[in-house]
Structures are given as C-alpha cells and as structure tokens.
Amino acid sequence: MKKMLVLATSAMMLVACSEKPGYEITGTVNNPALEGKSVYLYPYGDAEAAPLDSAVVTNGTFVLKGTQDSSALRMLKFSEEVVPRSYAPAGENGVFTATFVLSNAKLQATLDSLSDVTGTPDNDAVAAFRKEIRSMRAEQEALVSVLKSEDEAAKREAEQKYDAIDRAVADKAAAFMDGNMENALTGVIFYTFRYDLSEEKQNQLVAKASDTFKSVPGIPQIMERLENLKKVAVGKKFTDFPMKDVNGKDRKLSDYVGNGKVVLIDFWASWCPPCRREMPNLVEVYKQYKAKGFEIVGVSLDSKQDAWEKGIKDLNITWPQLSDLQGWKNSGAALYYVNSIPHTILVDKDGTIVAKNLHGEEIAAKVAELLK
C-alpha cells in the first residue's frame, strides 16, 4: 500500500512538472450592448496584425487562456464595427480597449470607458498611475462649463487653471516614467505624452531608456526626431526660410529675426483651439514689450487664406504673419521639426535660440529677462 502511494505521488508530480505555465485573463465588460460580442487579443503596434485569440462576452465577462514565451505588449479590443476607434487622453486606453503587458500570470481586465488590466507589477504600476491622473483630469472636467462662460475674466481664470492641470499631469507622467524605464508600458505612455513633454525631458528619459523601452512601437521614430531637433536646439542659431506674408509679399524669417530684437517665433493655426487660447496672452506680452525691442513672428499652419485672415482679425493679432498655406506640410515647420502646435521658439537679439515651447506667463518672464 505504501509503495502504491509513493507511485501515485510520483505520477502526480510528473504531471505537475509537465504542465506549462500559462496566462489567464479574466475580463469584465461594463456594457450590456456588448453581450455576445467577441473581444480580441492583438499584438500592440501592428494595425495589420491578425488577432492572436478571442473570447465571447457572456454575462458581462470573458476569459482568455494561453502561454507566453516572454512578456510582450498586447491589446484587448472589440472590432471597430462594434466599438469605433476613439480618442483617448494621454496615458489612457481607448474606450473598451486595453494595452497591457502579457506574461504567464493571472490577469484581470476591466473594459469600460476607462479600461485597465492588473495582476502583475508592470500592469499594476500603470493602473495606479492612471488612477492618479484621472483624479486630476476630473478637476479639469469641473472647469468645462466655466470655459464656455461669457464672463471673460472667469473664462480666462478657468483656462489658466485648466492649463496648469495639463502641466501637472505631464509632470506626474514624467515622474512615473523616470522611475519605470524597464516597463514596456512606460514606452506606450511616453508615446502618448510626447506632445506634453519638453524636448529636454524627452532627451533625459531616452538617455536612460532600456532596450525594452526602445523596442516599443513608435519610440524609434521619436528618438530619430529628437536627434533631428538637435539641429535647432537651444543654443543654436535660428534657421532661416522664405515665406509669403498675409498680403502675398515674399518675406524671410531673417527679415525679423537676428536684427537686434528679441523675437518669438509662434507656429500656430486658426483652427487650433490651444493656439487660440494662448493668443490673448501673446497679445498682452506684445503690447507690453513691443516698444522695448520685442517682436513676434507668426508662422501659420493654415491651408486657407480666408481662415488665416479671419483668425488674425478675430484674435487681435497685430504682429507679422507668414504662411505657405500648406497646413502640416508648412516648409518652415518642417525645418524646425514642429509636430504639434502651438509651438514657440524664442530667439535673442543675435539670432540664437534661447528657449522653446514657452507658454503663458513663462513668455513674459523670459522676454523681460532678455530685454534687461
């Protein structure tokens, strides 16, 4: 009997040893309309890839099981016919979509208007980060009604608070990334916050990036752009270019820059809401320092002359304006590697770039310093 017990125990151990470790994703879908629909598991960053697996939502839940040779970025989502692709704030997943690190572990997925996957240290760290920035963005939502107010003073104050929260969220993201550079999801967060992080901060993070971070889709292109930006970095002389003014007259950037004035080059467009929000501040700075040796040159990424002219009039812009009406293909923007607007470049009296992407009160403070 004892011998039989030993044999049975040995057999159980052999079975246990032969079982491969695997993953199990237990998901919750918080929308009755998605009952009976399929959730698909995809590799991250390949729009043409076929799904790796799928599961049908039953009673608001689904389960996916399998094995993973090594940790990898994956996405959970429905077909676009079922859940159309939607905009997601930086750092967040799309609606009923989740990007996560898949490894052989038990994972919990919540697919909702704000989705998360938890169950491993990498995924848990990002879920905790998202919880923090969501509470900050909730404060922004409370300002939306005031932003639509006809009370200009209240509206301007709300805009300043809104922008301050944006900066605080970006700072929170930068701090998170700085301490989690071995996490592949950090690369995803970096990519989504690329427009909110200063060039300097991006370079600092990339300098300490792990191979895992560098291999995330989209990161190699950002690294290449950062290398290109060094050609027009702070400390470099401005790069000249020809372009027509609003009256169709041929001009050059050097008609305004490098001629003994402190100049702010402002890449903007009439269709850009953040640009329009920033414009009253530029109007005030221009009014305050124009007579003291300060100039602004607007470079518009508009594509229609009438919209450009209307924007100039509506926003009380009185400084020189240039555009080739090529939208995002603007030749001047290409030389300065502009990929988001508003984008500002501050140049000193000798034509040396001294600051980039200053906004709000930062502009007035720096201009005052340079004009001393």
Tab-separated table of C-alpha atoms in Angstrom:
chain	number	residue	atom	x	y	z
A	1	MET	CA	0.000	0.000	0.000
A	2	LYS	CA	2.841	2.320	0.922
A	3	LYS	CA	4.566	1.518	-2.401
A	4	MET	CA	1.372	2.282	-4.331
A	5	LEU	CA	1.038	5.625	-2.523
A	6	VAL	CA	4.595	6.525	-3.439
A	7	LEU	CA	3.952	5.636	-7.084
A	8	ALA	CA	0.757	7.682	-7.149
A	9	THR	CA	2.518	10.689	-5.649
A	10	SER	CA	5.330	10.362	-8.192
A	11	ALA	CA	2.823	10.231	-11.026
A	12	MET	CA	1.120	13.413	-9.784
A	13	MET	CA	4.483	15.168	-9.582
A	14	LEU	CA	5.328	14.156	-13.149
A	15	VAL	CA	2.012	15.540	-14.401
A	16	ALA	CA	2.550	18.783	-12.478
A	17	CYS	CA	6.077	19.142	-13.833
A	18	SER	CA	4.881	18.557	-17.400
A	19	GLU	CA	2.268	21.316	-17.242
A	20	LYS	CA	3.460	24.501	-18.960
A	21	PRO	CA	2.953	27.784	-17.127
A	22	GLY	CA	0.365	29.922	-18.815
A	23	TYR	CA	-1.707	33.067	-18.523
A	24	GLU	CA	-5.345	33.546	-17.736
A	25	ILE	CA	-7.096	36.837	-18.439
A	26	THR	CA	-10.400	37.227	-16.659
A	27	GLY	CA	-12.264	40.190	-18.062
A	28	THR	CA	-15.280	42.310	-17.175
A	29	VAL	CA	-17.129	44.326	-19.814
A	30	ASN	CA	-19.286	47.091	-18.390
A	31	ASN	CA	-21.783	47.495	-21.215
A	32	PRO	CA	-24.829	45.236	-21.820
A	33	ALA	CA	-24.782	46.181	-25.505
A	34	LEU	CA	-21.529	44.211	-25.863
A	35	GLU	CA	-23.058	40.983	-24.576
A	36	GLY	CA	-22.366	38.174	-27.052
A	37	LYS	CA	-19.678	40.189	-28.864
A	38	SER	CA	-16.095	38.998	-29.263
A	39	VAL	CA	-13.093	40.515	-27.518
A	40	TYR	CA	-9.875	40.091	-29.487
A	41	LEU	CA	-6.280	39.814	-28.299
A	42	TYR	CA	-3.820	41.595	-30.601
A	43	PRO	CA	-0.092	42.328	-30.641
A	44	TYR	CA	0.458	46.011	-29.847
A	45	GLY	CA	1.526	48.429	-32.547
A	46	ASP	CA	0.708	46.452	-35.688
A	47	ALA	CA	-2.503	47.675	-37.302
A	48	GLU	CA	-2.396	44.899	-39.903
A	49	ALA	CA	-1.855	42.012	-37.470
A	50	ALA	CA	-4.401	39.226	-37.176
A	51	PRO	CA	-5.865	38.590	-33.702
A	52	LEU	CA	-3.957	36.109	-31.558
A	53	ASP	CA	-7.075	34.897	-29.734
A	54	SER	CA	-10.662	35.883	-28.970
A	55	ALA	CA	-13.410	35.276	-26.429
A	56	VAL	CA	-17.153	35.928	-26.412
A	57	VAL	CA	-18.592	38.186	-23.720
A	58	THR	CA	-21.008	36.107	-21.641
A	59	ASN	CA	-22.864	37.620	-18.684
A	60	GLY	CA	-20.547	40.597	-18.869
A	61	THR	CA	-17.341	38.549	-18.601
A	62	PHE	CA	-14.818	36.735	-20.769
A	63	VAL	CA	-11.772	34.522	-20.249
A	64	LEU	CA	-8.663	34.095	-22.374
A	65	LYS	CA	-6.050	31.420	-21.676
A	66	GLY	CA	-2.737	30.575	-23.283
A	67	THR	CA	1.011	30.544	-22.860
A	68	GLN	CA	3.511	33.324	-23.446
A	69	ASP	CA	7.184	32.631	-24.146
A	70	SER	CA	8.219	36.067	-22.875
A	71	SER	CA	6.485	39.229	-21.716
A	72	ALA	CA	5.009	41.249	-24.583
A	73	LEU	CA	2.762	44.224	-25.210
A	74	ARG	CA	-0.753	43.206	-26.155
A	75	MET	CA	-4.122	44.867	-26.752
A	76	LEU	CA	-7.633	43.799	-25.877
A	77	LYS	CA	-10.319	45.337	-28.041
A	78	PHE	CA	-13.512	44.758	-29.988
A	79	SER	CA	-13.780	45.080	-33.752
A	80	GLU	CA	-14.182	48.678	-34.929
A	81	GLU	CA	-17.658	47.818	-36.262
A	82	VAL	CA	-18.684	47.020	-32.686
A	83	VAL	CA	-16.695	49.720	-30.836
A	84	PRO	CA	-15.449	52.514	-33.142
A	85	ARG	CA	-11.944	53.790	-32.573
A	86	SER	CA	-11.996	56.765	-30.215
A	87	TYR	CA	-9.702	59.483	-28.881
A	88	ALA	CA	-8.064	58.733	-25.541
A	89	PRO	CA	-6.326	61.301	-23.310
A	90	ALA	CA	-2.562	60.859	-22.996
A	91	GLY	CA	-1.726	57.887	-20.799
A	92	GLU	CA	-5.184	56.338	-21.075
A	93	ASN	CA	-6.573	53.394	-23.002
A	94	GLY	CA	-9.260	53.892	-25.618
A	95	VAL	CA	-12.913	53.138	-24.872
A	96	PHE	CA	-13.340	49.400	-24.225
A	97	THR	CA	-9.701	48.912	-25.221
A	98	ALA	CA	-6.707	47.990	-23.083
A	99	THR	CA	-2.974	47.916	-23.766
A	100	PHE	CA	-1.023	45.817	-21.267
A	101	VAL	CA	1.976	43.584	-20.683
A	102	LEU	CA	1.060	39.943	-21.188
A	103	SER	CA	3.020	37.326	-19.258
A	104	ASN	CA	2.244	33.922	-17.779
A	105	ALA	CA	0.154	35.118	-14.853
A	106	LYS	CA	-3.426	35.609	-13.759
A	107	LEU	CA	-4.596	38.975	-15.068
A	108	GLN	CA	-7.789	40.928	-14.504
A	109	ALA	CA	-9.119	43.162	-17.272
A	110	THR	CA	-11.816	45.807	-16.932
A	111	LEU	CA	-13.085	47.099	-20.267
A	112	ASP	CA	-15.072	50.300	-19.890
A	113	SER	CA	-14.950	53.948	-20.917
A	114	LEU	CA	-11.699	53.877	-18.889
A	115	SER	CA	-10.052	50.449	-19.138
A	116	ASP	CA	-7.292	48.762	-17.138
A	117	VAL	CA	-5.501	45.440	-16.792
A	118	THR	CA	-3.978	44.409	-13.451
A	119	GLY	CA	-2.350	41.356	-11.902
A	120	THR	CA	1.390	41.860	-12.431
A	121	PRO	CA	3.768	44.561	-11.106
A	122	ASP	CA	4.157	46.281	-14.501
A	123	ASN	CA	0.414	46.443	-15.153
A	124	ASP	CA	-0.422	47.375	-11.560
A	125	ALA	CA	2.047	50.269	-11.581
A	126	VAL	CA	0.446	51.781	-14.682
A	127	ALA	CA	-3.081	51.264	-13.338
A	128	ALA	CA	-2.096	53.145	-10.167
A	129	PHE	CA	-0.582	55.953	-12.256
A	130	ARG	CA	-3.773	56.229	-14.305
A	131	LYS	CA	-5.851	56.444	-11.140
A	132	GLU	CA	-3.820	59.478	-10.071
A	133	ILE	CA	-4.094	61.362	-13.351
A	134	ARG	CA	-7.798	60.557	-13.652
A	135	SER	CA	-8.493	62.392	-10.405
A	136	MET	CA	-6.521	65.372	-11.740
A	137	ARG	CA	-8.437	65.360	-15.003
A	138	ALA	CA	-11.705	65.225	-13.078
A	139	GLU	CA	-10.767	68.675	-11.778
A	140	GLN	CA	-10.441	69.812	-15.389
A	141	GLU	CA	-13.900	68.495	-16.227
A	142	ALA	CA	-15.319	70.708	-13.485
A	143	LEU	CA	-13.910	73.718	-15.363
A	144	VAL	CA	-15.522	72.946	-18.722
A	145	SER	CA	-18.752	74.836	-18.025
A	146	VAL	CA	-16.776	77.932	-16.997
A	147	LEU	CA	-14.710	77.713	-20.196
A	148	LYS	CA	-17.954	78.228	-22.118
A	149	SER	CA	-18.924	81.224	-19.981
A	150	GLU	CA	-19.440	84.686	-21.437
A	151	ASP	CA	-17.711	86.131	-18.378
A	152	GLU	CA	-14.297	86.769	-19.907
A	153	ALA	CA	-12.483	87.149	-16.560
A	154	ALA	CA	-13.907	83.897	-15.218
A	155	LYS	CA	-13.205	82.174	-18.519
A	156	ARG	CA	-9.565	83.321	-18.547
A	157	GLU	CA	-9.072	82.166	-14.967
A	158	ALA	CA	-10.575	78.772	-15.813
A	159	GLU	CA	-8.286	78.487	-18.850
A	160	GLN	CA	-5.250	79.157	-16.672
A	161	LYS	CA	-6.357	76.516	-14.155
A	162	TYR	CA	-7.061	74.055	-16.962
A	163	ASP	CA	-3.613	74.577	-18.485
A	164	ALA	CA	-1.979	74.304	-15.046
A	165	ILE	CA	-3.612	70.895	-14.550
A	166	ASP	CA	-2.389	69.833	-18.002
A	167	ARG	CA	1.165	70.711	-16.939
A	168	ALA	CA	0.727	68.935	-13.599
A	169	VAL	CA	-0.469	65.776	-15.373
A	170	ALA	CA	2.538	65.904	-17.711
A	171	ASP	CA	4.863	66.353	-14.710
A	172	LYS	CA	3.219	63.380	-12.994
A	173	ALA	CA	3.711	61.306	-16.141
A	174	ALA	CA	7.375	62.334	-16.408
A	175	ALA	CA	7.986	61.352	-12.783
A	176	PHE	CA	6.299	57.989	-13.306
A	177	MET	CA	8.309	57.261	-16.433
A	178	ASP	CA	11.561	58.284	-14.776
A	179	GLY	CA	11.123	55.519	-12.207
A	180	ASN	CA	9.749	52.806	-14.502
A	181	MET	CA	12.012	52.678	-17.543
A	182	GLU	CA	12.154	48.849	-17.546
A	183	ASN	CA	8.388	48.609	-18.055
A	184	ALA	CA	7.304	48.268	-21.693
A	185	LEU	CA	4.115	50.166	-20.861
A	186	THR	CA	6.275	53.161	-19.978
A	187	GLY	CA	7.181	53.338	-23.662
A	188	VAL	CA	3.475	53.438	-24.532
A	189	ILE	CA	2.886	56.219	-22.002
A	190	PHE	CA	5.908	58.137	-23.330
A	191	TYR	CA	4.495	57.910	-26.858
A	192	THR	CA	1.072	59.236	-25.820
A	193	PHE	CA	2.604	62.094	-23.791
A	194	ARG	CA	5.146	63.072	-26.470
A	195	TYR	CA	3.348	66.348	-27.174
A	196	ASP	CA	3.191	67.256	-23.467
A	197	LEU	CA	6.830	66.665	-22.528
A	198	SER	CA	9.526	69.201	-23.219
A	199	GLU	CA	12.269	68.310	-25.657
A	200	GLU	CA	14.729	68.425	-22.758
A	201	LYS	CA	12.662	65.987	-20.685
A	202	GLN	CA	12.250	63.597	-23.604
A	203	ASN	CA	16.016	63.552	-24.120
A	204	GLN	CA	16.584	62.895	-20.405
A	205	LEU	CA	14.233	59.917	-20.444
A	206	VAL	CA	15.572	58.460	-23.685
A	207	ALA	CA	19.136	58.731	-22.336
A	208	LYS	CA	18.297	56.225	-19.580
A	209	ALA	CA	15.938	54.071	-21.651
A	210	SER	CA	16.169	50.288	-21.524
A	211	ASP	CA	16.099	48.076	-24.615
A	212	THR	CA	12.552	47.141	-23.635
A	213	PHE	CA	11.543	50.797	-23.772
A	214	LYS	CA	13.353	51.437	-27.060
A	215	SER	CA	11.670	48.479	-28.763
A	216	VAL	CA	8.119	49.767	-28.165
A	217	PRO	CA	6.453	50.681	-31.496
A	218	GLY	CA	6.723	54.412	-32.175
A	219	ILE	CA	9.705	55.009	-29.881
A	220	PRO	CA	12.435	54.623	-32.569
A	221	GLN	CA	10.730	57.355	-34.617
A	222	ILE	CA	10.618	59.675	-31.596
A	223	MET	CA	14.296	59.031	-30.925
A	224	GLU	CA	15.105	59.897	-34.537
A	225	ARG	CA	13.111	63.132	-34.239
A	226	LEU	CA	14.957	64.066	-31.045
A	227	GLU	CA	18.229	63.668	-32.903
A	228	ASN	CA	16.948	65.944	-35.678
A	229	LEU	CA	15.793	68.538	-33.154
A	230	LYS	CA	19.382	68.973	-32.017
A	231	LYS	CA	19.907	70.925	-35.254
A	232	VAL	CA	17.513	73.605	-33.962
A	233	ALA	CA	18.150	73.173	-30.248
A	234	VAL	CA	18.583	75.881	-27.630
A	235	GLY	CA	21.994	77.440	-28.205
A	236	LYS	CA	21.875	77.044	-31.995
A	237	LYS	CA	21.454	79.911	-34.458
A	238	PHE	CA	17.969	80.177	-35.957
A	239	THR	CA	17.345	78.537	-39.344
A	240	ASP	CA	16.131	80.967	-41.997
A	241	PHE	CA	13.407	80.263	-44.555
A	242	PRO	CA	11.444	82.222	-47.193
A	243	MET	CA	7.643	82.539	-46.975
A	244	LYS	CA	4.882	84.926	-48.002
A	245	ASP	CA	3.180	87.280	-45.596
A	246	VAL	CA	-0.595	87.661	-45.331
A	247	ASN	CA	-0.571	90.121	-48.253
A	248	GLY	CA	1.260	87.699	-50.509
A	249	LYS	CA	4.576	89.529	-50.326
A	250	ASP	CA	7.786	87.473	-50.274
A	251	ARG	CA	9.498	87.573	-46.904
A	252	LYS	CA	12.212	85.733	-44.989
A	253	LEU	CA	12.325	84.860	-41.327
A	254	SER	CA	15.598	86.810	-41.225
A	255	ASP	CA	13.645	89.983	-42.070
A	256	TYR	CA	12.563	89.868	-38.421
A	257	VAL	CA	14.988	87.580	-36.575
A	258	GLY	CA	18.622	88.285	-35.728
A	259	ASN	CA	18.332	92.040	-36.238
A	260	GLY	CA	18.773	93.275	-32.697
A	261	LYS	CA	15.345	92.320	-31.356
A	262	VAL	CA	14.193	89.530	-29.092
A	263	VAL	CA	11.797	87.530	-31.291
A	264	LEU	CA	9.200	84.884	-30.525
A	265	ILE	CA	8.505	82.591	-33.492
A	266	ASP	CA	4.980	81.288	-32.964
A	267	PHE	CA	3.841	78.271	-35.003
A	268	TRP	CA	0.048	78.263	-34.837
A	269	ALA	CA	-3.171	77.887	-36.879
A	270	SER	CA	-6.601	79.484	-36.791
A	271	TRP	CA	-8.212	76.024	-36.432
A	272	CYS	CA	-6.116	75.106	-33.354
A	273	PRO	CA	-8.044	75.549	-30.037
A	274	PRO	CA	-4.921	75.577	-27.797
A	275	CYS	CA	-3.398	78.222	-30.098
A	276	ARG	CA	-6.487	80.371	-29.806
A	277	ARG	CA	-6.491	80.008	-26.005
A	278	GLU	CA	-2.867	81.136	-25.872
A	279	MET	CA	-3.308	84.116	-28.178
A	280	PRO	CA	-4.687	86.635	-25.623
A	281	ASN	CA	-1.516	86.107	-23.618
A	282	LEU	CA	0.646	86.825	-26.680
A	283	VAL	CA	-1.412	89.938	-27.416
A	284	GLU	CA	-0.720	91.193	-23.896
A	285	VAL	CA	3.012	90.369	-23.999
A	286	TYR	CA	3.347	92.072	-27.386
A	287	LYS	CA	1.572	95.169	-26.145
A	288	GLN	CA	3.819	95.307	-23.075
A	289	TYR	CA	7.217	94.747	-24.742
A	290	LYS	CA	6.941	95.732	-28.433
A	291	ALA	CA	8.317	99.230	-27.855
A	292	LYS	CA	11.188	97.795	-25.785
A	293	GLY	CA	12.706	95.644	-28.543
A	294	PHE	CA	10.403	92.617	-28.687
A	295	GLU	CA	8.830	91.125	-31.819
A	296	ILE	CA	6.603	88.166	-32.616
A	297	VAL	CA	6.508	86.392	-35.969
A	298	GLY	CA	3.566	84.095	-36.522
A	299	VAL	CA	4.006	81.102	-38.821
A	300	SER	CA	0.560	79.768	-39.623
A	301	LEU	CA	-0.211	76.146	-40.452
A	302	ASP	CA	-3.463	77.188	-42.068
A	303	SER	CA	-4.313	75.950	-45.545
A	304	LYS	CA	-6.952	78.531	-46.465
A	305	GLN	CA	-6.226	82.234	-46.863
A	306	ASP	CA	-9.652	83.378	-45.666
A	307	ALA	CA	-9.495	81.278	-42.482
A	308	TRP	CA	-5.995	82.581	-41.779
A	309	GLU	CA	-7.074	86.204	-42.247
A	310	LYS	CA	-10.187	85.714	-40.115
A	311	GLY	CA	-8.085	84.173	-37.344
A	312	ILE	CA	-5.725	87.149	-37.397
A	313	LYS	CA	-8.634	89.572	-37.132
A	314	ASP	CA	-10.671	87.657	-34.540
A	315	LEU	CA	-7.670	87.091	-32.265
A	316	ASN	CA	-6.400	90.697	-32.445
A	317	ILE	CA	-3.056	89.676	-33.927
A	318	THR	CA	-1.029	92.740	-34.937
A	319	TRP	CA	2.432	91.217	-35.451
A	320	PRO	CA	3.931	89.925	-38.721
A	321	GLN	CA	2.454	86.730	-40.129
A	322	LEU	CA	3.895	84.182	-42.560
A	323	SER	CA	2.393	81.104	-44.198
A	324	ASP	CA	2.674	78.967	-47.321
A	325	LEU	CA	-0.891	77.686	-46.731
A	326	GLN	CA	0.313	74.092	-46.770
A	327	GLY	CA	-1.121	73.086	-43.394
A	328	TRP	CA	1.019	70.472	-41.659
A	329	LYS	CA	3.334	70.464	-44.684
A	330	ASN	CA	4.406	74.038	-43.883
A	331	SER	CA	8.042	74.306	-45.018
A	332	GLY	CA	9.115	76.408	-42.027
A	333	ALA	CA	7.532	73.983	-39.567
A	334	ALA	CA	9.393	71.138	-41.288
A	335	LEU	CA	12.748	72.893	-40.784
A	336	TYR	CA	12.030	73.225	-37.058
A	337	TYR	CA	10.554	69.695	-36.762
A	338	VAL	CA	7.243	71.011	-35.471
A	339	ASN	CA	4.735	68.212	-34.867
A	340	SER	CA	2.296	69.958	-32.542
A	341	ILE	CA	1.025	73.499	-32.090
A	342	PRO	CA	1.230	75.978	-30.514
A	343	HIS	CA	4.992	75.660	-30.797
A	344	THR	CA	7.102	78.651	-29.782
A	345	ILE	CA	10.781	79.414	-30.289
A	346	LEU	CA	12.347	82.392	-28.522
A	347	VAL	CA	15.385	83.924	-30.217
A	348	ASP	CA	17.714	86.530	-28.715
A	349	LYS	CA	18.943	89.742	-30.343
A	350	ASP	CA	21.787	87.930	-32.114
A	351	GLY	CA	19.583	85.194	-33.561
A	352	THR	CA	20.432	82.451	-31.068
A	353	ILE	CA	17.643	80.180	-29.869
A	354	VAL	CA	17.316	80.684	-26.113
A	355	ALA	CA	14.082	78.830	-25.275
A	356	LYS	CA	11.447	76.635	-26.857
A	357	ASN	CA	7.804	75.932	-26.167
A	358	LEU	CA	7.258	78.626	-23.577
A	359	HIS	CA	3.617	79.383	-22.855
A	360	GLY	CA	1.544	81.636	-20.632
A	361	GLU	CA	3.430	83.670	-18.065
A	362	GLU	CA	6.713	81.915	-18.966
A	363	ILE	CA	6.950	84.008	-22.141
A	364	ALA	CA	6.642	87.376	-20.406
A	365	ALA	CA	9.155	86.370	-17.738
A	366	LYS	CA	11.771	85.228	-20.265
A	367	VAL	CA	11.258	88.231	-22.541
A	368	ALA	CA	11.643	90.610	-19.599
A	369	GLU	CA	14.886	88.841	-18.647
A	370	LEU	CA	16.329	89.122	-22.176
A	371	LEU	CA	15.413	92.780	-22.541
A	372	LYS	CA	17.162	93.914	-19.359
